[in-house]
Coordinates of C-alpha atoms in Angstrom, one line a residue:
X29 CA -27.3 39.6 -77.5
X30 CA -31.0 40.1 -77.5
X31 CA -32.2 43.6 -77.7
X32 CA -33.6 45.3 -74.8
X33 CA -36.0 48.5 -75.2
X34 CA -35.7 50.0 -71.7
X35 CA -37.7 52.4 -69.8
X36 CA -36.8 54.6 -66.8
X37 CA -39.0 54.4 -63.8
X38 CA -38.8 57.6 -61.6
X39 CA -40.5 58.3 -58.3
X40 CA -40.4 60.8 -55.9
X41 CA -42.7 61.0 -53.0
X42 CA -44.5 64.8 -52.0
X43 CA -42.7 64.4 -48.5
X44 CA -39.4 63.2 -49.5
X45 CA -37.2 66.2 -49.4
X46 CA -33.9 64.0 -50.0
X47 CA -32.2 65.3 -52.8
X48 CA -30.2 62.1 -53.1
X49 CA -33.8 61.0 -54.0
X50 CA -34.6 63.5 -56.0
X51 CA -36.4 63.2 -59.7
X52 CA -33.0 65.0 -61.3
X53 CA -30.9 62.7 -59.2
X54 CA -32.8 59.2 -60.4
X55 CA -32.9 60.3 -63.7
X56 CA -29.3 61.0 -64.3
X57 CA -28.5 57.9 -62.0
X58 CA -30.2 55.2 -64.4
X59 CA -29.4 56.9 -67.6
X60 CA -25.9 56.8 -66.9
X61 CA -26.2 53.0 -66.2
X62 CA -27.9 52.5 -69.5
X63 CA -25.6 54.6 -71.4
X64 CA -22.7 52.6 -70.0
X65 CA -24.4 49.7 -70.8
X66 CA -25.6 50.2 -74.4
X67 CA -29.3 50.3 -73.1
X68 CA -31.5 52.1 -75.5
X69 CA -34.0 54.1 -73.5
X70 CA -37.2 54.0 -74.9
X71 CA -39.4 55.7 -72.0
X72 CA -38.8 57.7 -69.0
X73 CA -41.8 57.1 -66.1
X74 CA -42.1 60.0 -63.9
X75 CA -44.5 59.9 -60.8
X76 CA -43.4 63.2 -58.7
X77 CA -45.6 63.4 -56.0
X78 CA -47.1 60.2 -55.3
X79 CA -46.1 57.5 -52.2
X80 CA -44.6 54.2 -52.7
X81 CA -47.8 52.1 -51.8
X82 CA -50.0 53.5 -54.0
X83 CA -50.9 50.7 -56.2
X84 CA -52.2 53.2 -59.1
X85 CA -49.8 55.9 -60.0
X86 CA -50.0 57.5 -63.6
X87 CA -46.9 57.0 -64.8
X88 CA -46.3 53.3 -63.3
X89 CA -50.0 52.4 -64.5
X90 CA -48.4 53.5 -67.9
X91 CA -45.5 51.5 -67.8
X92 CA -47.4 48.6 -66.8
X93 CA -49.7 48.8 -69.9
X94 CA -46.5 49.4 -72.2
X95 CA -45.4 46.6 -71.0
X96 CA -48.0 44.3 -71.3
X97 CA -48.1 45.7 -75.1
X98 CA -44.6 44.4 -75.8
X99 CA -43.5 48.2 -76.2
X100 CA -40.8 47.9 -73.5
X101 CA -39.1 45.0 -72.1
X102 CA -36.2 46.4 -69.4
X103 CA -37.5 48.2 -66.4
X104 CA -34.2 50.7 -64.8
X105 CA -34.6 51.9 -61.5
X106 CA -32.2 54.0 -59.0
X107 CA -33.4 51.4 -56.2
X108 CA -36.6 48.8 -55.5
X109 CA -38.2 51.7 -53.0
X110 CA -38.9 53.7 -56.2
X111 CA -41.1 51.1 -57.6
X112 CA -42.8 50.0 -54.6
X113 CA -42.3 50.2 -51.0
X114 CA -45.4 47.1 -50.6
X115 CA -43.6 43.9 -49.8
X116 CA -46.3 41.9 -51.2
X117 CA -46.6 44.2 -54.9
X118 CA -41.9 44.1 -54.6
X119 CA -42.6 40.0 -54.8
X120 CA -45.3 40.5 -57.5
X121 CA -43.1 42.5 -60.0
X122 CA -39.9 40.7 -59.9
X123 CA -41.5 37.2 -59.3
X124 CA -44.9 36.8 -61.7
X125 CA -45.2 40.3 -63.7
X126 CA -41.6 40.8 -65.4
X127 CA -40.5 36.9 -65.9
X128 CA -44.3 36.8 -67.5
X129 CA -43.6 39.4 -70.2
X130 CA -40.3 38.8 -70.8
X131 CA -39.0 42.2 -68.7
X132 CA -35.8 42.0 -67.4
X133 CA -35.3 44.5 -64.0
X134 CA -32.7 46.6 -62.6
X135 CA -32.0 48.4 -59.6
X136 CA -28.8 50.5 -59.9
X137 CA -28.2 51.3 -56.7
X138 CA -28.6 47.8 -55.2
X139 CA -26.7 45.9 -57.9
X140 CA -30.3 43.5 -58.8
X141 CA -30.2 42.6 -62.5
X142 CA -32.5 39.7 -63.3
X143 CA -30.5 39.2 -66.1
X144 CA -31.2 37.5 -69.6
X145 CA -33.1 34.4 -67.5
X146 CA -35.2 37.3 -65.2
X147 CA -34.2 35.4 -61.8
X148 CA -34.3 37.2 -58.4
X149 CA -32.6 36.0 -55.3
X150 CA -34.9 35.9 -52.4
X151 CA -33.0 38.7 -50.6
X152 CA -35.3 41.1 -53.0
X153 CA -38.2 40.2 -51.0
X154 CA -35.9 41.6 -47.9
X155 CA -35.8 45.0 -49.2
X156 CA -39.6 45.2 -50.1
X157 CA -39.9 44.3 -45.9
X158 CA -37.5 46.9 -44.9
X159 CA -39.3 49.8 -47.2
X160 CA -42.9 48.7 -46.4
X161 CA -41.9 48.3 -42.6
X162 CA -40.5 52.1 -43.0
X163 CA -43.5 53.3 -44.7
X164 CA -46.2 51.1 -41.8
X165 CA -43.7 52.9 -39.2
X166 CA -43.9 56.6 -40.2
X167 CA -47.8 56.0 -40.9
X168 CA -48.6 54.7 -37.0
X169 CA -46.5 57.6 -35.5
X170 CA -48.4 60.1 -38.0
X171 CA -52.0 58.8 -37.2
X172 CA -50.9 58.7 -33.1
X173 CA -50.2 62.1 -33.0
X174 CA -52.9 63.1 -35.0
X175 CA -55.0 60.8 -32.7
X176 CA -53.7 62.7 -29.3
X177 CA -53.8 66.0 -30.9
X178 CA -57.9 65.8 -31.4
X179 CA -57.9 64.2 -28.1
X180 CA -57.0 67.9 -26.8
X181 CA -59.5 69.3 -29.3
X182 CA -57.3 70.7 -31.5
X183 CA -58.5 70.7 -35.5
X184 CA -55.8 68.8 -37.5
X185 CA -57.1 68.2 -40.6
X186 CA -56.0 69.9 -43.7
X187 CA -59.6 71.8 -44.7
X188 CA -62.3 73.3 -42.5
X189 CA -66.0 72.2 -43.4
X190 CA -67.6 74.7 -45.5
X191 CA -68.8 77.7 -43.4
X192 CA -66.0 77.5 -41.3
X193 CA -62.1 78.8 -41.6
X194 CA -59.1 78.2 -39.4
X195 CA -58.2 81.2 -36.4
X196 CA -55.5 83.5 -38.0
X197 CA -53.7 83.6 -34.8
X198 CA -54.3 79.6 -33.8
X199 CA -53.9 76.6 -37.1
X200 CA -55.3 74.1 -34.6
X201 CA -59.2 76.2 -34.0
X202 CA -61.4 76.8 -36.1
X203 CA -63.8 79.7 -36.2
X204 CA -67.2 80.9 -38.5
X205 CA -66.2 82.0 -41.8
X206 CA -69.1 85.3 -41.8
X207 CA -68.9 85.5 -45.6
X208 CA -70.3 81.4 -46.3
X209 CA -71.8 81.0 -42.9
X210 CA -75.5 81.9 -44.0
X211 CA -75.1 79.8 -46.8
X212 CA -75.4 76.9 -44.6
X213 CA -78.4 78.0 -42.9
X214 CA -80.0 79.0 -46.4
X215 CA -79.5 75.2 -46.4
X216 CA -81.2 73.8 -43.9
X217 CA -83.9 76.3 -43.7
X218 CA -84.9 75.0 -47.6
X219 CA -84.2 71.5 -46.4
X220 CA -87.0 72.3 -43.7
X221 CA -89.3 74.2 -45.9
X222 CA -90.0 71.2 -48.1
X223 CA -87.1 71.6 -51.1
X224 CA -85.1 68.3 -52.2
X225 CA -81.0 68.8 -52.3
X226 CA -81.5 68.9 -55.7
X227 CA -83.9 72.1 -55.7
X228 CA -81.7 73.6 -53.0
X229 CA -78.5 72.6 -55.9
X230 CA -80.5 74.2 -58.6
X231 CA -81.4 77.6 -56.1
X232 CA -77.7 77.9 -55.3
X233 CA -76.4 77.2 -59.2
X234 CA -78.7 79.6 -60.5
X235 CA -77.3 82.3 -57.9
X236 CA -74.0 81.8 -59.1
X237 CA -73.2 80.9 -55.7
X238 CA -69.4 79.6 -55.5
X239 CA -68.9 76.0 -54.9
X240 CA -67.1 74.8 -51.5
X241 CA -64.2 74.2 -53.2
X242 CA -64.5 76.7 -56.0
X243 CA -64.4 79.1 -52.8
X244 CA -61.7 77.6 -51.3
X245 CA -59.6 77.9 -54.6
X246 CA -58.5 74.1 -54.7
X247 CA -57.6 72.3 -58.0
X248 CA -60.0 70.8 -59.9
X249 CA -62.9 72.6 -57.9
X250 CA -66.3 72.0 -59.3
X251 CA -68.4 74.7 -60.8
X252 CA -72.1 73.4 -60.4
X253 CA -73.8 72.6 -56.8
X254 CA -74.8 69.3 -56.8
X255 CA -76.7 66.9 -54.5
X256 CA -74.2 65.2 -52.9
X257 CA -72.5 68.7 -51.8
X258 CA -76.1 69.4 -50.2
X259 CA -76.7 66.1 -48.3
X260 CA -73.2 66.3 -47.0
X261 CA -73.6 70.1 -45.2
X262 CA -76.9 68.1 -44.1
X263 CA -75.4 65.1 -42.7
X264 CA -72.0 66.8 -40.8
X265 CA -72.8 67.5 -37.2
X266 CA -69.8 69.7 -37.2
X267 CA -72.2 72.5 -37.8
X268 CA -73.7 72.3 -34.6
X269 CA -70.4 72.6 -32.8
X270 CA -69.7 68.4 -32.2
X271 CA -66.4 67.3 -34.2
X272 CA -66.6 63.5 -35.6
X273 CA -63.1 61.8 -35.0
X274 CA -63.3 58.3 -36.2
X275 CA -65.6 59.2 -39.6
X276 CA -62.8 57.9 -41.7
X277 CA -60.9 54.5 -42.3
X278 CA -57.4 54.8 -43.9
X279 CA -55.2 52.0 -44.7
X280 CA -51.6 52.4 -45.5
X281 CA -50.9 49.8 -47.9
X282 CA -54.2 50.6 -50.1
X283 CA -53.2 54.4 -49.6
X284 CA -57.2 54.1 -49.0
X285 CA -59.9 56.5 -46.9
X286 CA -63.0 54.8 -46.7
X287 CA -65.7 56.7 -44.8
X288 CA -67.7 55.3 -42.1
X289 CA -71.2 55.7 -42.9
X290 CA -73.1 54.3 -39.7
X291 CA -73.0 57.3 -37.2
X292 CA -73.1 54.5 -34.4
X293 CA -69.4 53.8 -34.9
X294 CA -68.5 57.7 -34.7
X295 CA -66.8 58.9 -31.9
X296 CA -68.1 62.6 -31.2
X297 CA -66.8 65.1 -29.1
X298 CA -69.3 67.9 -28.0
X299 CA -69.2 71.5 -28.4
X300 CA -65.8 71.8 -29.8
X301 CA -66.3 75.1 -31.7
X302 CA -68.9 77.7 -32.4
X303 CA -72.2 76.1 -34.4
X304 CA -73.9 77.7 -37.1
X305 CA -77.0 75.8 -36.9
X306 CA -79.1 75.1 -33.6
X307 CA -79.2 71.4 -32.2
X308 CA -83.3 71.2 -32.7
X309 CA -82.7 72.0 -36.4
X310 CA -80.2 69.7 -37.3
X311 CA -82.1 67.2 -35.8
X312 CA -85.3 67.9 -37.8
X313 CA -83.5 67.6 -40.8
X314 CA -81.8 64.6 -40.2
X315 CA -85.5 63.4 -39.4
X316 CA -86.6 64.8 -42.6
X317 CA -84.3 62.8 -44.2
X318 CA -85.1 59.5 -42.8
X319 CA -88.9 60.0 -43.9
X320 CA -87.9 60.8 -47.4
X321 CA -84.7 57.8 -47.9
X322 CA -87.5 55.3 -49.0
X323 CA -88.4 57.7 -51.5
X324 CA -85.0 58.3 -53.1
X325 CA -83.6 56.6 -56.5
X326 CA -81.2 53.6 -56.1
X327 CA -78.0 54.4 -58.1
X328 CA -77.7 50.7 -60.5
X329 CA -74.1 49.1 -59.3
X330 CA -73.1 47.3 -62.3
X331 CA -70.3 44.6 -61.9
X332 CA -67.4 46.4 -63.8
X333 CA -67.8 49.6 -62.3
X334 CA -65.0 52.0 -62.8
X335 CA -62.7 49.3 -64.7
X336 CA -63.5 49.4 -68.4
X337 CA -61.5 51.4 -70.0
X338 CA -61.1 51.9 -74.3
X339 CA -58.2 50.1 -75.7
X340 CA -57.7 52.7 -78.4
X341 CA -58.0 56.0 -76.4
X342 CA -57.7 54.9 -73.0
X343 CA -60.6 56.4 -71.8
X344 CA -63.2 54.8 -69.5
X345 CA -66.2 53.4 -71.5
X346 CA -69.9 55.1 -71.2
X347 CA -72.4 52.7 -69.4
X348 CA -75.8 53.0 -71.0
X349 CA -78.9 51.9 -69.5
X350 CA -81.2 50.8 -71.9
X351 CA -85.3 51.4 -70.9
X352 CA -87.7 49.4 -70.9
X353 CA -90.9 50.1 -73.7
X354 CA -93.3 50.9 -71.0
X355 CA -90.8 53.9 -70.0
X356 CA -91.6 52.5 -65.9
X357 CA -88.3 50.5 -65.2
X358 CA -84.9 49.4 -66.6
X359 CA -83.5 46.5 -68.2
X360 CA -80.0 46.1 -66.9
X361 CA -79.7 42.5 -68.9
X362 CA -80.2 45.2 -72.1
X363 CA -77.4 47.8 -70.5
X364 CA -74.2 48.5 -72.5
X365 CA -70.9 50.1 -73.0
X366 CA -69.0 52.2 -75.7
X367 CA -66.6 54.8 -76.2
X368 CA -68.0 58.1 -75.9
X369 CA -65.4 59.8 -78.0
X370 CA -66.4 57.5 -80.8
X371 CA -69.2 59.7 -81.4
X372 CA -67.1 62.7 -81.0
X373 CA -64.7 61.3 -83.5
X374 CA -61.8 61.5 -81.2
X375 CA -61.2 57.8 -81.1
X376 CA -61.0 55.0 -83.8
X377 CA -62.3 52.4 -81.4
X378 CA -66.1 51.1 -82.0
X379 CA -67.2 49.4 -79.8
X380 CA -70.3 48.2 -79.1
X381 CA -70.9 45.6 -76.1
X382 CA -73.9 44.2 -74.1
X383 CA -73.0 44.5 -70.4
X384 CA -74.1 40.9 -69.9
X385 CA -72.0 39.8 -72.3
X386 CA -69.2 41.5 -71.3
X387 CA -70.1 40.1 -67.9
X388 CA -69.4 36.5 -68.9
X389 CA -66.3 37.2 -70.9
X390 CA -64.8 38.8 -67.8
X391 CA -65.9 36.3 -65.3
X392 CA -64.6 33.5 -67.2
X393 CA -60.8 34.8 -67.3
X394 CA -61.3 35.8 -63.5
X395 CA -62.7 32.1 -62.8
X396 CA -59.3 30.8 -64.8
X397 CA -57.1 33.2 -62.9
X398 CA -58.5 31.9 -59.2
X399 CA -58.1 28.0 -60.6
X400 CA -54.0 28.8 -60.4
X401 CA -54.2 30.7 -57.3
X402 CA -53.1 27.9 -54.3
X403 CA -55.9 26.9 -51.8
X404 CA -54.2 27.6 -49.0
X405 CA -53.5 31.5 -49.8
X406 CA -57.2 32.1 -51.0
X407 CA -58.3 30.1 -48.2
X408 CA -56.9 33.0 -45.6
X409 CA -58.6 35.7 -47.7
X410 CA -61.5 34.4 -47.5
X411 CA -61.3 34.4 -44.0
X412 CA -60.3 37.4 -43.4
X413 CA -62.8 38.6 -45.7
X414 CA -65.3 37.0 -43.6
X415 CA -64.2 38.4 -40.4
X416 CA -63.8 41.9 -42.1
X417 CA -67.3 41.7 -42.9
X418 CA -68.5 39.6 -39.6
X419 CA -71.5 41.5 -37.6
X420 CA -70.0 39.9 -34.7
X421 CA -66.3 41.3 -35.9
X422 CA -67.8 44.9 -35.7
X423 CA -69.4 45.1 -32.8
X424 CA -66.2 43.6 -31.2
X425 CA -64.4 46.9 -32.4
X426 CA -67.0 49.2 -31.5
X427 CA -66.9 47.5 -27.4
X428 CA -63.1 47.8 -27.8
X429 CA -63.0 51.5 -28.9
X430 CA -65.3 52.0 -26.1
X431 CA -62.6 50.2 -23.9
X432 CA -59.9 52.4 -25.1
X433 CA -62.4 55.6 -24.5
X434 CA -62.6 54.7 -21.1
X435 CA -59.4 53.6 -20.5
X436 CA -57.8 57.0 -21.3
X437 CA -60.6 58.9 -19.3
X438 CA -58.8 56.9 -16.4
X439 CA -55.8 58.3 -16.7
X440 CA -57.0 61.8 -17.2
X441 CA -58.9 61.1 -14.2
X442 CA -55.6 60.1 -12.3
X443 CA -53.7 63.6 -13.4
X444 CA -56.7 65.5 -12.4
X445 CA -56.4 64.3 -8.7
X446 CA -53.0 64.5 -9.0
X447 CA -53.0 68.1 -10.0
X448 CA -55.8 68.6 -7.5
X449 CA -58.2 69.8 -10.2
X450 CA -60.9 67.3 -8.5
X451 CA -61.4 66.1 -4.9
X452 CA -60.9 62.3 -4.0
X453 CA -64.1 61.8 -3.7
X454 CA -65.4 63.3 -7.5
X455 CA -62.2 60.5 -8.9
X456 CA -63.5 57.7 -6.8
X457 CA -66.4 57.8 -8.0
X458 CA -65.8 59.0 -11.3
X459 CA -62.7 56.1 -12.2
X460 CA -65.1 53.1 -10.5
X461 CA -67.8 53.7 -12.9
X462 CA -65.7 53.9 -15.7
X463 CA -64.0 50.9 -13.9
X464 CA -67.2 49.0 -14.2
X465 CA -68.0 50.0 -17.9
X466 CA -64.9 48.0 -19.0
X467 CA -65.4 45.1 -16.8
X468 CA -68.8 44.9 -18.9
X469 CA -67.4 45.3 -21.8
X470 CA -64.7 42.9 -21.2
X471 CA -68.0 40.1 -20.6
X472 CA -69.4 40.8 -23.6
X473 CA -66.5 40.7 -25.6
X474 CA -66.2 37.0 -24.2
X475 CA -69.5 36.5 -24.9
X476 CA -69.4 37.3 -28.5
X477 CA -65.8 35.4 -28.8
X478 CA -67.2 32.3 -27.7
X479 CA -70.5 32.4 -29.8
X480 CA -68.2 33.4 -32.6
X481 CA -65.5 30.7 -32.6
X482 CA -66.7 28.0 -34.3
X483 CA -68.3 29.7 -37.3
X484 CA -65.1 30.2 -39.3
X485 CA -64.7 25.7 -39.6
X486 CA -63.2 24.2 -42.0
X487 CA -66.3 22.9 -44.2
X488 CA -67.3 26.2 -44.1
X489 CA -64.4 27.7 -45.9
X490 CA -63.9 25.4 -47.9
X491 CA -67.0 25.8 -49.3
X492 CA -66.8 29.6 -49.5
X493 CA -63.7 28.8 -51.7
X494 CA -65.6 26.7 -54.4
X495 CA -68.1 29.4 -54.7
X496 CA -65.2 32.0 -55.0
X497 CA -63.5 30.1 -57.7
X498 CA -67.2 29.0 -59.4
X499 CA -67.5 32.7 -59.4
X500 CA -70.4 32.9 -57.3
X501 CA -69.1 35.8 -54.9
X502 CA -67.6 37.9 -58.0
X503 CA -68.8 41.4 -57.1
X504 CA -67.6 44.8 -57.5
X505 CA -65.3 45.0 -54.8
X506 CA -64.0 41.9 -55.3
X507 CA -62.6 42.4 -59.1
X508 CA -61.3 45.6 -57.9
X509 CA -59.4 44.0 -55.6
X510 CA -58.0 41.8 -58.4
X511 CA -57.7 43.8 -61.3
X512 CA -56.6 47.1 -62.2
X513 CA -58.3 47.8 -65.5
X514 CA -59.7 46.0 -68.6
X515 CA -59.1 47.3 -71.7
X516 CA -61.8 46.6 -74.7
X517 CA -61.7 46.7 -77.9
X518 CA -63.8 45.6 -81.5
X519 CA -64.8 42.0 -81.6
X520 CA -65.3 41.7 -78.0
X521 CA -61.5 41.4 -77.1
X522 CA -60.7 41.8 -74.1
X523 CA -57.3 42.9 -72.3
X524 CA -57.4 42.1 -68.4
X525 CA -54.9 43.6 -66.2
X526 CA -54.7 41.4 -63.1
X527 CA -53.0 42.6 -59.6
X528 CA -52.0 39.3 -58.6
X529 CA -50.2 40.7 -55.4
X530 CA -53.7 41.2 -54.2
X531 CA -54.9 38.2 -54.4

């Protein structure tokens, strides 16, 4: 009988309240199963807190990189929804990531062994279905109520903008928090008197002004102003009494929020609440700011942005750019990476790597991992990408928000006649011009489908597929999207850790 060095995977989500599902409940659940069975436990994985499809979690990111190690090779589980609740990542683990190293998986609860030949029947890929549908359900009745409650101007989210507090009497309005409030207008007024965020940073540090979240005692809160915090009070109309609603993107199955940087795509609703700065001011500054964004530095992206990590310590490697002699510009071909806690002699890993080589090793083994990946599949994601990513694909969303603007503002157009709080006259002419708007609309989302249907032909992708798998459109984004972290260590070795559900 081979010999199996198991480890526990517990998960426990911050809104599950079940204490059938509870982090004492799995735990005693899969080590009685591996106690029954002889199973030596190894390592208990222990992710309180954290949903089912987030694809990092501390403890599962762990147990993926013990595993890759050859530390553990049995994987116990009270049921599949502890592990994931993504169909795609369920089909990833038990189909490509365990047969590859050798890890046999069980879910107590739902009798799955993989057994000493680590097969899966297909009704595993059921279950991941049923607990991602349950997660994509509770998400879209979540973000609709959130949706109608701002529709009535009520403030749902979590935290108030700096300057500003939630009504004691009232969760849902918010009101001028007197003790901050002139902070904000110390802000702007700078801003307007010729200081750069960072002097304005520096003015407040020096003060010992509190941070907005070292004032609002949150975890982790940082203790120095800094220039983002500044340009961020600058940007937010909220401070002159308008409320943004559709600043931020989330996606359920990422567990992402990606803002939305182009005001254009906002949807604003006026005079919401009380401002603390006057409309003419914020709209100096904002003009300020456009004179001076030609002026500003350009932050160097570098390709493996926020996925090098030290193989020793596990810490994520310093990026050094190296300048040039005449001190005037940088040589990103002479950039590199090592482990800062090298020099602190915390860590026993040297290392020493030019980023371009570096650059090369990686893109190779990415280039060799797209070679097995079937046409077909990467075919649609390069589609999609494209359409993501189509100028013609984003102006269609912006013509059909405005479509569903309008269309509600019909049917609170209706209820107000009905409830007599405007004459028949005011709706007719009211609902006809909002009428009209869509029909417009409507036309020029025609117009745009038709100019756009013949883009995405055949040739076309497959050429955009031999330049993926060439490695021509390898960019940060991209490798995130594919790998989860590399891992380097002396002699240029290199460990990748590939999400292959992603790609």
């Amino acid at each position: 009988m081979k010999n199996y060095r198991a480890g526990i995977y517990l998960r426990l989500s911050s809104k599950n309240s079940d204490k059938n599902n509870s982090i004492e409940a799995q735990r005693e659940i899969t080590t009685k199963y591996a106690k029954t069975k002889g199973y030596e436990i190894l390592e208990e994985y222990v992710d309180n807190g954290y949903s089912g499809m987030l694809d990092s979690r501390p403890a599962l990111n762990k147990m993926i990189l013990d595993i890759s190690r050859g530390f553990i090779n049995m994987v116990i589980v009270k049921d599949i929804s502890r592990l994931t609740r993504n169909k795609n990542k369920t089909g990833w683990y038990t189909e490509v990531f365990f047969p590859d190293n050798d890890v046999r998986f069980i879910s107590v609860t739902e009798l799955i062994d993989s057994g000493e030949r680590y097969e899966i029947d297909d009704s595993i890929m059921l279950r991941g279905i049923a607990n991602q549908y349950y997660v994509a359900d509770i998400s879209k009745k979540v973000k609709s109520n959130k949706k109608v409650m701002k529709e009535a101007g009520k403030f749902v989210e979590k935290l108030t903008p700096y300057g500003y507090k939630k009504a004691d009497d009232n969760k849902y309005k918010v009101i001028i928090d007197k003790n901050v409030a002139n902070n904000i207008k110390k802000i702007y007024d700078m801003y307007i008197a010729g200081k750069t965020s960072g002097q304005i940073a520096t003015y407040f540090n020096d003060r010992k002004i509190e941070t907005p979240s070292k004032y609002r005692r949150q975890k982790n809160a940082s203790e120095k102003w800094n220039v983002e915090q500044i340009n961020d009070i600058l940007r937010n109309p909220f401070y002159i009494g308008n409320r943004v609603m559709n600043k931020y993107e989330s996606n359920y199955l990422k567990k992402t929020c990606k803002k939305i940087t182009d005001p254009s795509n906002w949807v604003i609703k006026e005079n919401t609440h009380e401002p603390i700065i006057e409309k003419e001011k914020y709209k100096k500054v904002q003009e300020i700011k456009l004179v001076r964004r030609g002026t500003e530095n350009i932050k160097h992206e570098y390709l493996l942005r926020d996925l090098l990590y030290c193989g020793h310590c596990h810490k994520k490697l310093q990026y050094k750019i190296h300048k040039s002699a005449d001190k005037k510009r940088f040589l990103y071909e002479s950039s590199s990476f090592n482990c800062s806690l090298f020099y602190k002699k915390r860590c026993e890993n040297n290392i020493f790597i030019k980023e371009r080589e570096l650059n090369e090793i990686v893109k190779k083994q990415v280039i060799r991992m797209l070679e097995v990946i079937e046409v077909d599949k990467l075919a649609n994601e390069v589609k999609e990408y494209y359409k993501l990513n189509d100028e013609y694909t984003i102006k269609l969303k912006m013509y059909e928000s405005e479509i569903e603007k309008l269309e509600r503002k019909k049917k609170i157009l209706y209820q107000n006649k009905c409830e007599r709080y405007i004459t028949i006259s005011d709706f007719k002419t009211e609902y006809g011009k909002a009428k009209n708007e869509i029909e417009n609309l409507e036309n020029m989302i025609k117009e745009i489908k038709l100019k756009n249907q013949n883009i995405l032909n055949e040739k076309y992708i497959k050429k955009l597929i031999v330049e993926f798998k060439s490695g021509n459109h390898l960019n940060n984004d991209f490798l995130k999207s594919i790998i989860s972290r590399i891992e380097v260590y002396p002699k240029n070795k290199i460990i990748i850790i590939f999400n292959f559900f992603a790609i």
